[in-house]
Coordinates of N, CA and C in Angstrom, one line a residue:
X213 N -47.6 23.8 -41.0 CA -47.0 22.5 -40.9 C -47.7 21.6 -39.9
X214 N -47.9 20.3 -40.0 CA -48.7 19.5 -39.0 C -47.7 19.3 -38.2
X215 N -48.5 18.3 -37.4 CA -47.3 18.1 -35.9 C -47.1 17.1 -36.6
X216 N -47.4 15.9 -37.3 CA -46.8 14.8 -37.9 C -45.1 15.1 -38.6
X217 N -45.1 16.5 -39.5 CA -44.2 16.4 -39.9 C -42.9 17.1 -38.9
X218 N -43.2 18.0 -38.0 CA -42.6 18.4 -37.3 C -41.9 17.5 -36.5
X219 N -42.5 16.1 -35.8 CA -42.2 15.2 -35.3 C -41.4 14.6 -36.2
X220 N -41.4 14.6 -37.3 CA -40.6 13.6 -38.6 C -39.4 15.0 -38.8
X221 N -39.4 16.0 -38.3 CA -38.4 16.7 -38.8 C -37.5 17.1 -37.2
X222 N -37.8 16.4 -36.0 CA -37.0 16.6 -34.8 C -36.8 15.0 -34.8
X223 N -36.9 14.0 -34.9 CA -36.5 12.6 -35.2 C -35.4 13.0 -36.3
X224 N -35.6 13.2 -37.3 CA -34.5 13.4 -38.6 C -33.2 13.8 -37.9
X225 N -33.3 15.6 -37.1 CA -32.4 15.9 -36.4 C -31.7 14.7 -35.4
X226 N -32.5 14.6 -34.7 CA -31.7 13.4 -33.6 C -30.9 12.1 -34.4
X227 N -31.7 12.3 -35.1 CA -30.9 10.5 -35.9 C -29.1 11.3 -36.7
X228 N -29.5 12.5 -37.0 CA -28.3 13.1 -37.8 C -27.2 13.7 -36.7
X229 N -27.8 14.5 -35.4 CA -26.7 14.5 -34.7 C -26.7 13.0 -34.2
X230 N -26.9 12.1 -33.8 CA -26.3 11.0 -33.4 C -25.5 10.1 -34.3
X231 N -25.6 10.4 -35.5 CA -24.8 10.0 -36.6 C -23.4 10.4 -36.4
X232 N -23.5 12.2 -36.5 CA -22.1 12.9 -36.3 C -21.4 12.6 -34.9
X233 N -22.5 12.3 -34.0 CA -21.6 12.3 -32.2 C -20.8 10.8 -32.6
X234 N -21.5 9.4 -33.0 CA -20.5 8.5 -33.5 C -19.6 8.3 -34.3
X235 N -19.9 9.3 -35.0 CA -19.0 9.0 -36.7 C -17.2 9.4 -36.0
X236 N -17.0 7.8 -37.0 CA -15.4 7.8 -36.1 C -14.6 9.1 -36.9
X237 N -13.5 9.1 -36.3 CA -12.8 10.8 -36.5 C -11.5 10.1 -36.9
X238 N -10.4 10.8 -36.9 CA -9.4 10.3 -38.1 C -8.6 10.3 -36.6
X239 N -7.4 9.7 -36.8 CA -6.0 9.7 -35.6 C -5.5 10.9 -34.8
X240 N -5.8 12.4 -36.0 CA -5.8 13.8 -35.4 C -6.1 14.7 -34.7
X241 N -7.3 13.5 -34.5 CA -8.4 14.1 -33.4 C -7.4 13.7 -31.7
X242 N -7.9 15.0 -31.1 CA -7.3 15.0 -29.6 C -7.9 14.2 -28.9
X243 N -7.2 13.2 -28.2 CA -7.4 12.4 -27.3 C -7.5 13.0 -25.8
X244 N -8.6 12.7 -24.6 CA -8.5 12.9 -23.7 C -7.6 11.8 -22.9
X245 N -6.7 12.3 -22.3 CA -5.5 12.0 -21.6 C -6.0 11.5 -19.9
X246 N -6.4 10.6 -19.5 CA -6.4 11.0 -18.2 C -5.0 11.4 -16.9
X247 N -5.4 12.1 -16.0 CA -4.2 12.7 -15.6 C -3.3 11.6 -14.7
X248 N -2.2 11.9 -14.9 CA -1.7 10.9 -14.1 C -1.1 11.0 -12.7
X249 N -0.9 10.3 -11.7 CA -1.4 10.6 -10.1 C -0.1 11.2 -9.9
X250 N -0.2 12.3 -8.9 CA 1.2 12.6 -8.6 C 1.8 12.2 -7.3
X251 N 3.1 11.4 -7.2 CA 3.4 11.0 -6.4 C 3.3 12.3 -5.1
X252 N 3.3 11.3 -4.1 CA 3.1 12.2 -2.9 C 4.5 12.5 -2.1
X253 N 5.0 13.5 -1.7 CA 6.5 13.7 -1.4 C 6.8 12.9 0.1
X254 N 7.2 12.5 0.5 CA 7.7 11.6 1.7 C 9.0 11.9 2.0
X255 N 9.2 11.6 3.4 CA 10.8 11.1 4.1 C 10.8 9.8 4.5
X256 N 10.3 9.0 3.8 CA 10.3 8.0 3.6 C 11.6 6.7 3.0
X257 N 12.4 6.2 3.9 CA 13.4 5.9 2.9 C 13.4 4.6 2.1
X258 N 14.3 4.0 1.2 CA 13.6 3.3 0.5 C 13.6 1.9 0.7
X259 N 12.6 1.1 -0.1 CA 12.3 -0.6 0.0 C 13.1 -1.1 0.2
X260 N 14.4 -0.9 -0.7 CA 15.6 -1.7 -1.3 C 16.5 -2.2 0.1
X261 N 16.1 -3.7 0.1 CA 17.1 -4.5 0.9 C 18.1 -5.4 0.4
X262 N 18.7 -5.9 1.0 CA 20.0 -6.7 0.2 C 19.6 -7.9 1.5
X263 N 20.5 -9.1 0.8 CA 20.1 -10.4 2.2 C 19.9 -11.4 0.8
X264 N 19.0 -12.5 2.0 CA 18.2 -13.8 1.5 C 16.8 -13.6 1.4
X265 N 16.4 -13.3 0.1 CA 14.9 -13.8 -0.1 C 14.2 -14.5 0.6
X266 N 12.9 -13.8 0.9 CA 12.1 -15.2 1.2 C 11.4 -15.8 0.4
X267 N 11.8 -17.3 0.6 CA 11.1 -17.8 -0.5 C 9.8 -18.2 -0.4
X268 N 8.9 -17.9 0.6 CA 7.4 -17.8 0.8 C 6.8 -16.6 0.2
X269 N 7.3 -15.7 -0.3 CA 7.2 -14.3 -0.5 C 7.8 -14.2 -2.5
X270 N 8.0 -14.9 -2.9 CA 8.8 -15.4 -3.9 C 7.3 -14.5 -4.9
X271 N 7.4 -13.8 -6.2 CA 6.2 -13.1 -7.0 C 5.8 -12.1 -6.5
X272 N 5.5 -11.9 -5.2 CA 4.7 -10.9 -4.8 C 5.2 -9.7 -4.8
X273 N 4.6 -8.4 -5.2 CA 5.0 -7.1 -5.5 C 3.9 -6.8 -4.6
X274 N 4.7 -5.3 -4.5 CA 4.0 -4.4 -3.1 C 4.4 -2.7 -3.5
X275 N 3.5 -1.9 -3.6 CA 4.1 -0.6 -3.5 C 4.9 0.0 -2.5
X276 N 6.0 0.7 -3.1 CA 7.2 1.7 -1.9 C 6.2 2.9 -1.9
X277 N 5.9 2.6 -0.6 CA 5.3 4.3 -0.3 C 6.6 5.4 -0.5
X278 N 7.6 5.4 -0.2 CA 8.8 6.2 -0.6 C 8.5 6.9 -2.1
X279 N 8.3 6.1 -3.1 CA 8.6 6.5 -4.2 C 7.4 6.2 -5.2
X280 N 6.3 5.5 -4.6 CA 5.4 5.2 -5.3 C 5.6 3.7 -6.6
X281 N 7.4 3.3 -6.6 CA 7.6 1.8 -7.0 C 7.1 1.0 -6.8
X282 N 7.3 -0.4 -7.7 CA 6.7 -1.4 -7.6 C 7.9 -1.9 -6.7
X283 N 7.6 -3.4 -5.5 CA 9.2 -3.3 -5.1 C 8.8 -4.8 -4.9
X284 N 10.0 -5.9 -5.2 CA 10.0 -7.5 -4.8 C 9.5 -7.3 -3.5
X285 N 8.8 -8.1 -2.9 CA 9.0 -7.8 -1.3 C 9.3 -9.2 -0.7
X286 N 9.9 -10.3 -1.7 CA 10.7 -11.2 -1.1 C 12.0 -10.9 -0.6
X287 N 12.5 -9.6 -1.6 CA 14.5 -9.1 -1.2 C 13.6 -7.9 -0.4
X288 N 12.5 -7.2 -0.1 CA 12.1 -6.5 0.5 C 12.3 -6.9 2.2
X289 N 11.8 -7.9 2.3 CA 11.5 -9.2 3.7 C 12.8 -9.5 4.1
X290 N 14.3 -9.3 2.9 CA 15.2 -10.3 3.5 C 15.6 -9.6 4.7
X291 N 15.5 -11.1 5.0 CA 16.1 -11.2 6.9 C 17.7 -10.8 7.3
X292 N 17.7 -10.4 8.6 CA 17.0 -10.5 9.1 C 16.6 -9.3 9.6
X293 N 15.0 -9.8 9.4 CA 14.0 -7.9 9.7 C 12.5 -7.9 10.7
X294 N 12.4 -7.2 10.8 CA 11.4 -7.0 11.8 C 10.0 -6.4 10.9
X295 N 8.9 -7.6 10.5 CA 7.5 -6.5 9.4 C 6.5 -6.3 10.2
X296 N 6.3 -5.0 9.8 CA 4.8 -4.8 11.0 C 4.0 -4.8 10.0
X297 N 3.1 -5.5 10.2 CA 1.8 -5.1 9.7 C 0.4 -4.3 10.2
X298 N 0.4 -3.3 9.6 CA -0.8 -2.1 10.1 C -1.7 -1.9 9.2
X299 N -2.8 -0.6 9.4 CA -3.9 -0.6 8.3 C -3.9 1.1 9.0
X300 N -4.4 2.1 8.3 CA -4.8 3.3 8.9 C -6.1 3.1 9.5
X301 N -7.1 2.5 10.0 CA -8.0 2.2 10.3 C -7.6 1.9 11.6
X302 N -6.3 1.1 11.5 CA -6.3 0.4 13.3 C -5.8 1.3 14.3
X303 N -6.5 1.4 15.6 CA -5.9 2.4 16.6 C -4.7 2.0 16.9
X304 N -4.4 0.4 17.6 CA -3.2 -0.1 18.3 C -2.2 0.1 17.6
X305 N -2.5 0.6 16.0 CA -1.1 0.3 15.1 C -0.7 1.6 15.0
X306 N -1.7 3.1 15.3 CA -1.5 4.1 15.3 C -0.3 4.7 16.3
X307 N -0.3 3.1 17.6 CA 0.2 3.5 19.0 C 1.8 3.2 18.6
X308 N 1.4 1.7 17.6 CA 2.9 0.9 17.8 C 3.8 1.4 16.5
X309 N 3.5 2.1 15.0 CA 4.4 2.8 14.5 C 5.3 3.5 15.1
X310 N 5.2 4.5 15.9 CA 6.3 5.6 16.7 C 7.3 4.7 17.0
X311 N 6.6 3.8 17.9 CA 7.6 3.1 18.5 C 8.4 1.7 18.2
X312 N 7.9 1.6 16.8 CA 9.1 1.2 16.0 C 10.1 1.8 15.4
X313 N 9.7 2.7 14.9 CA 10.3 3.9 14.2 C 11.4 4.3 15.3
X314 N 11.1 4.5 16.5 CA 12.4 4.8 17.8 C 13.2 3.6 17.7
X315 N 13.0 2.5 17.5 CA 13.7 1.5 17.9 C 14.5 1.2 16.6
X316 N 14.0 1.1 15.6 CA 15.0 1.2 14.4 C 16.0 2.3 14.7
X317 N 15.6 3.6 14.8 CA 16.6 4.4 14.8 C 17.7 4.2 15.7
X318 N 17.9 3.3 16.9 CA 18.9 2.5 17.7 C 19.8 2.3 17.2
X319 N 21.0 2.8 17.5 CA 22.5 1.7 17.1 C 21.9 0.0 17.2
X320 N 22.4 -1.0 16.5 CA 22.0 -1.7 16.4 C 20.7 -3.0 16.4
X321 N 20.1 -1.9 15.7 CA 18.7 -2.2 15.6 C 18.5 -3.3 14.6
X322 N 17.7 -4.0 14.6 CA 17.6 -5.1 13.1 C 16.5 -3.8 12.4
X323 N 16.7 -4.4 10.7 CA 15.6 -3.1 9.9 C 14.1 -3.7 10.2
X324 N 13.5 -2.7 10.2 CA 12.2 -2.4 10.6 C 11.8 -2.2 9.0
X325 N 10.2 -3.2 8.5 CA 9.8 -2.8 7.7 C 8.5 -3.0 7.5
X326 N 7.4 -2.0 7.4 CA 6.1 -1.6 8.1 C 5.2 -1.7 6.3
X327 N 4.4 -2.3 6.6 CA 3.2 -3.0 5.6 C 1.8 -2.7 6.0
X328 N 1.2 -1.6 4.9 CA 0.1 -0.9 5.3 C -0.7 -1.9 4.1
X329 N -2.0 -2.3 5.1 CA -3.0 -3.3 4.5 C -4.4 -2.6 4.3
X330 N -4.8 -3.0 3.8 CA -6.3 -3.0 3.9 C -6.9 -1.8 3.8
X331 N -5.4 -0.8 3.3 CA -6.3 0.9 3.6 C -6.1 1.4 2.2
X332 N -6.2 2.7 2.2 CA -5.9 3.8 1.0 C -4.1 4.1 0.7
X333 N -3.8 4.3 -0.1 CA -2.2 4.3 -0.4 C -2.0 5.9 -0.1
X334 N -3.0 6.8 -0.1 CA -2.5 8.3 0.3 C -2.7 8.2 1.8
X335 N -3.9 7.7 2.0 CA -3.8 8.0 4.0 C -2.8 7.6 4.5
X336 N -2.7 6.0 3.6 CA -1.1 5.6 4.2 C 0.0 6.1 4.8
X337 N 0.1 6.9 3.4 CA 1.3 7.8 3.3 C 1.4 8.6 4.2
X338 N 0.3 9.5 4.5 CA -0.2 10.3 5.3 C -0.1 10.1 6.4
X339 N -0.5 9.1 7.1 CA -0.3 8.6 8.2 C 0.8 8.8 8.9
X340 N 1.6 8.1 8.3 CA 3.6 8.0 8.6 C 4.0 9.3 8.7
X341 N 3.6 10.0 7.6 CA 4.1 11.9 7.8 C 3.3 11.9 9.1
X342 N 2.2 12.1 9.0 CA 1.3 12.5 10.4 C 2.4 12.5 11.7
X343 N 2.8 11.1 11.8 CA 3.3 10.3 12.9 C 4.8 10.4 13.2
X344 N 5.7 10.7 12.3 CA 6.4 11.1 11.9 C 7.3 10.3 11.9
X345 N 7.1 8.9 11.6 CA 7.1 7.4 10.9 C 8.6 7.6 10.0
X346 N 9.7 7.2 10.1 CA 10.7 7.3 9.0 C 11.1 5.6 8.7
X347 N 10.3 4.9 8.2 CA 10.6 3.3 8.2 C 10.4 3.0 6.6
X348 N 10.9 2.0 6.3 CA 10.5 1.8 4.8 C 9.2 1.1 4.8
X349 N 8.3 1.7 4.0 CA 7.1 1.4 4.0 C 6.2 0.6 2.6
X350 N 5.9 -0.7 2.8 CA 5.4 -1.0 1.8 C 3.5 -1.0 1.8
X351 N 3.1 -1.2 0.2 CA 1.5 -0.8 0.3 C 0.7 -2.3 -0.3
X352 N 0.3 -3.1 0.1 CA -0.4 -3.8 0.1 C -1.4 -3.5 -1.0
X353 N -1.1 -3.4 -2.4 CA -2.3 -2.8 -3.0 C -3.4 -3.8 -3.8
X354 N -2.9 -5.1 -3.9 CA -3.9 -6.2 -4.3 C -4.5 -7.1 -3.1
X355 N -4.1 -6.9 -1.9 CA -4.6 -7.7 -0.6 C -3.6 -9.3 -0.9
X356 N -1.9 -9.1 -1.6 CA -1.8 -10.4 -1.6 C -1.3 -10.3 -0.7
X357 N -0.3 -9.6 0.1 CA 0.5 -10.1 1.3 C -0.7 -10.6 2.3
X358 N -1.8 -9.2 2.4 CA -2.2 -9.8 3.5 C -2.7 -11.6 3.2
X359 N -3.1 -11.8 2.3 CA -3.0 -13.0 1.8 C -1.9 -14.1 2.0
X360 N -1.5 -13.7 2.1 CA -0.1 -14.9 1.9 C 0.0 -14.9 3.6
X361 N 0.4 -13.7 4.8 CA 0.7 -14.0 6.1 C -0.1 -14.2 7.0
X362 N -1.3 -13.6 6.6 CA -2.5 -14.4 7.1 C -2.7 -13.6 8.4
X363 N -2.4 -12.1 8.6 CA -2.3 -12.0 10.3 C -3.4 -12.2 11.1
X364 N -3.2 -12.2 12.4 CA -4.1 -13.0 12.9 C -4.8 -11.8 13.9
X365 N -4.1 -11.0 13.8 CA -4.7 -9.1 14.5 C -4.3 -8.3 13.9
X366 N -4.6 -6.9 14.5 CA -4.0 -5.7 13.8 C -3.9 -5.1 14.8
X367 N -2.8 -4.4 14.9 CA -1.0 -4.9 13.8 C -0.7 -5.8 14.2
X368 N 0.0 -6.9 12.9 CA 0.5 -7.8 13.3 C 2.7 -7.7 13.4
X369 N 3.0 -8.2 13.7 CA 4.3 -8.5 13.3 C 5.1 -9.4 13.6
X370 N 6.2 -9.7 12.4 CA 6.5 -11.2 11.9 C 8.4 -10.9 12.0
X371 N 9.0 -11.5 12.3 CA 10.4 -11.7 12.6 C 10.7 -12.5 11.5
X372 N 11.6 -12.0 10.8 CA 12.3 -12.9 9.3 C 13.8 -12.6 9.8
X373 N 14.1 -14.2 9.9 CA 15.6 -14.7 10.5 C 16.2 -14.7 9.0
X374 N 17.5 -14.8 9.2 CA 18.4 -14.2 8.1 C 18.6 -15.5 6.7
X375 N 17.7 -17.1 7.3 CA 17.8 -17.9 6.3 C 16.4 -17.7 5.8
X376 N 15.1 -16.7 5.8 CA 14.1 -16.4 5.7 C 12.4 -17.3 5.9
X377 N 13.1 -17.6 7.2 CA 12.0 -17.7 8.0 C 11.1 -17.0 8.6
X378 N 10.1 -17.4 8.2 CA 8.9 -16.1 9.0 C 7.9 -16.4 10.4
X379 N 8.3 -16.1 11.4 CA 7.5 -16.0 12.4 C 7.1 -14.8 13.2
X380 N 5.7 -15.0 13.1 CA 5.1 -14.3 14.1 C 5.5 -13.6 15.7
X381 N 5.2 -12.5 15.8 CA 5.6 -12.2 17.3 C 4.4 -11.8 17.8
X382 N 4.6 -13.2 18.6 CA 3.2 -13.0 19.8 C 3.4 -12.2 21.7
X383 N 4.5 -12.3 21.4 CA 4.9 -11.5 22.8 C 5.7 -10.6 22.5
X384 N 5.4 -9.2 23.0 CA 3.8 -9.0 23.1 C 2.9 -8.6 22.3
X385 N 1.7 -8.6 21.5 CA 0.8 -8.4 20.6 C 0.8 -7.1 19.7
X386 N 1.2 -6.4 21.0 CA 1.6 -5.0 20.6 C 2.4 -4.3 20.8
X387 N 3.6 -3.7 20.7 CA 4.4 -3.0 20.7 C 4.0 -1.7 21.5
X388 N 4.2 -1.5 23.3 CA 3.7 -0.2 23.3 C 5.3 0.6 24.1
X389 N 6.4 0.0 23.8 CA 7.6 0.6 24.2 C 9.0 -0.4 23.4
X390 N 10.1 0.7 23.6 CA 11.1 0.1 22.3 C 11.6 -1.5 23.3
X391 N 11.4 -1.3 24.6 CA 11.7 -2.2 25.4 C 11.1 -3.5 24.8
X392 N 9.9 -3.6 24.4 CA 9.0 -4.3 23.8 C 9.6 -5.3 22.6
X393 N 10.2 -4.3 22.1 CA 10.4 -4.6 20.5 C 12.0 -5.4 20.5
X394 N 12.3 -4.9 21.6 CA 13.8 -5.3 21.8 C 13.7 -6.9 22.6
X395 N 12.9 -6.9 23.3 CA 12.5 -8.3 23.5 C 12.0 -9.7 22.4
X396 N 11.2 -9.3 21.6 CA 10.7 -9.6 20.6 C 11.2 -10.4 19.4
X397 N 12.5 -9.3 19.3 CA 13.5 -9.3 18.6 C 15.2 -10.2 19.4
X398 N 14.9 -10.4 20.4 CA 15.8 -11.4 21.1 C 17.2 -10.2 21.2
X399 N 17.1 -9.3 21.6 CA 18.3 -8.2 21.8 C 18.2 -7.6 23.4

């Protein structure tokens, strides 16, 4: 046999299995399924606030690290509430979670509700178990919040008065005692 035809008889093959790898297949053919994520277990409790929307906040959806939902986080925000904004990346916010988490847990605490930006949704999660964080936690998964509040450090946090107004707390920057937060918060 020449090499011409041998070359004309390994081309044949390739053109014939590449025929059969395309050749469409009927409905009964088994579909690969990708798997789907398993939520991650948490003590985390949940988004769901009651109040006044904010209406700056009005479309925007945000993941419940709690349960892995999608959650409003206009009736998420309603005032009046205390939002931290953190990132697992940031050291100061590693400092100031604990110590909101203490201060929520206070008889008469306003709710505390903590917005992880700019990171991964499992370190997130992780994070808070690490720290042992019990706040309701929402996940920033398209960068709109951080969009919309614009913080100006990390962590930031923003006081939402009970007609849902949002202001910034600049004293003090950071939260490194509940004393802190209790000032902040006008208590």
């Amino acid at each position: 046999m020449s090499v011409r035809v041998r070359w004309a008889i390994v081309a044949l093959v390739l053109v014939v299995a590449g025929a059969v790898a395309l050749w469409p297949r009927g409905d009964d053919a088994p579909q690969a399924v990708p798997p789907s994520p398993q939520p991650i277990k948490t003590n985390l409790p949940t988004c769901s606030r009651q109040g006044v929307a904010v209406e700056t906040m009005q479309g925007l959806k945000a993941v419940c690290l709690a349960d892995g939902g999608v959650t409003d986080v206009a009736q998420a925000f309603a005032g009046p509430v205390l939002v931290n904004v953190w990132g697992t990346w940031c050291a100061p916010c590693r400092e100031e979670l604990p110590v909101l988490s203490a201060y929520a847990a206070e008889p008469g605490a306003i709710p505390v509700v903590t917005l992880a930006v700019q990171s991964d949704q499992a370190a997130s999660t992780a994070l808070l178990r690490d720290l042992d964080v019990r706040l309701p936690a929402l996940f920033d998964k398209d960068d709109s919040l951080w969009k919309a509040l614009r913080p100006p450090r990390m962590p930031s946090s923003y006081l939402i008065n009970a007609q849902g107004q949002v202001n910034l707390v600049s004293d003090p920057p950071v939260f490194r005692t509940v004393a802190d937060v209790r000032k902040a918060v006008g208590q």
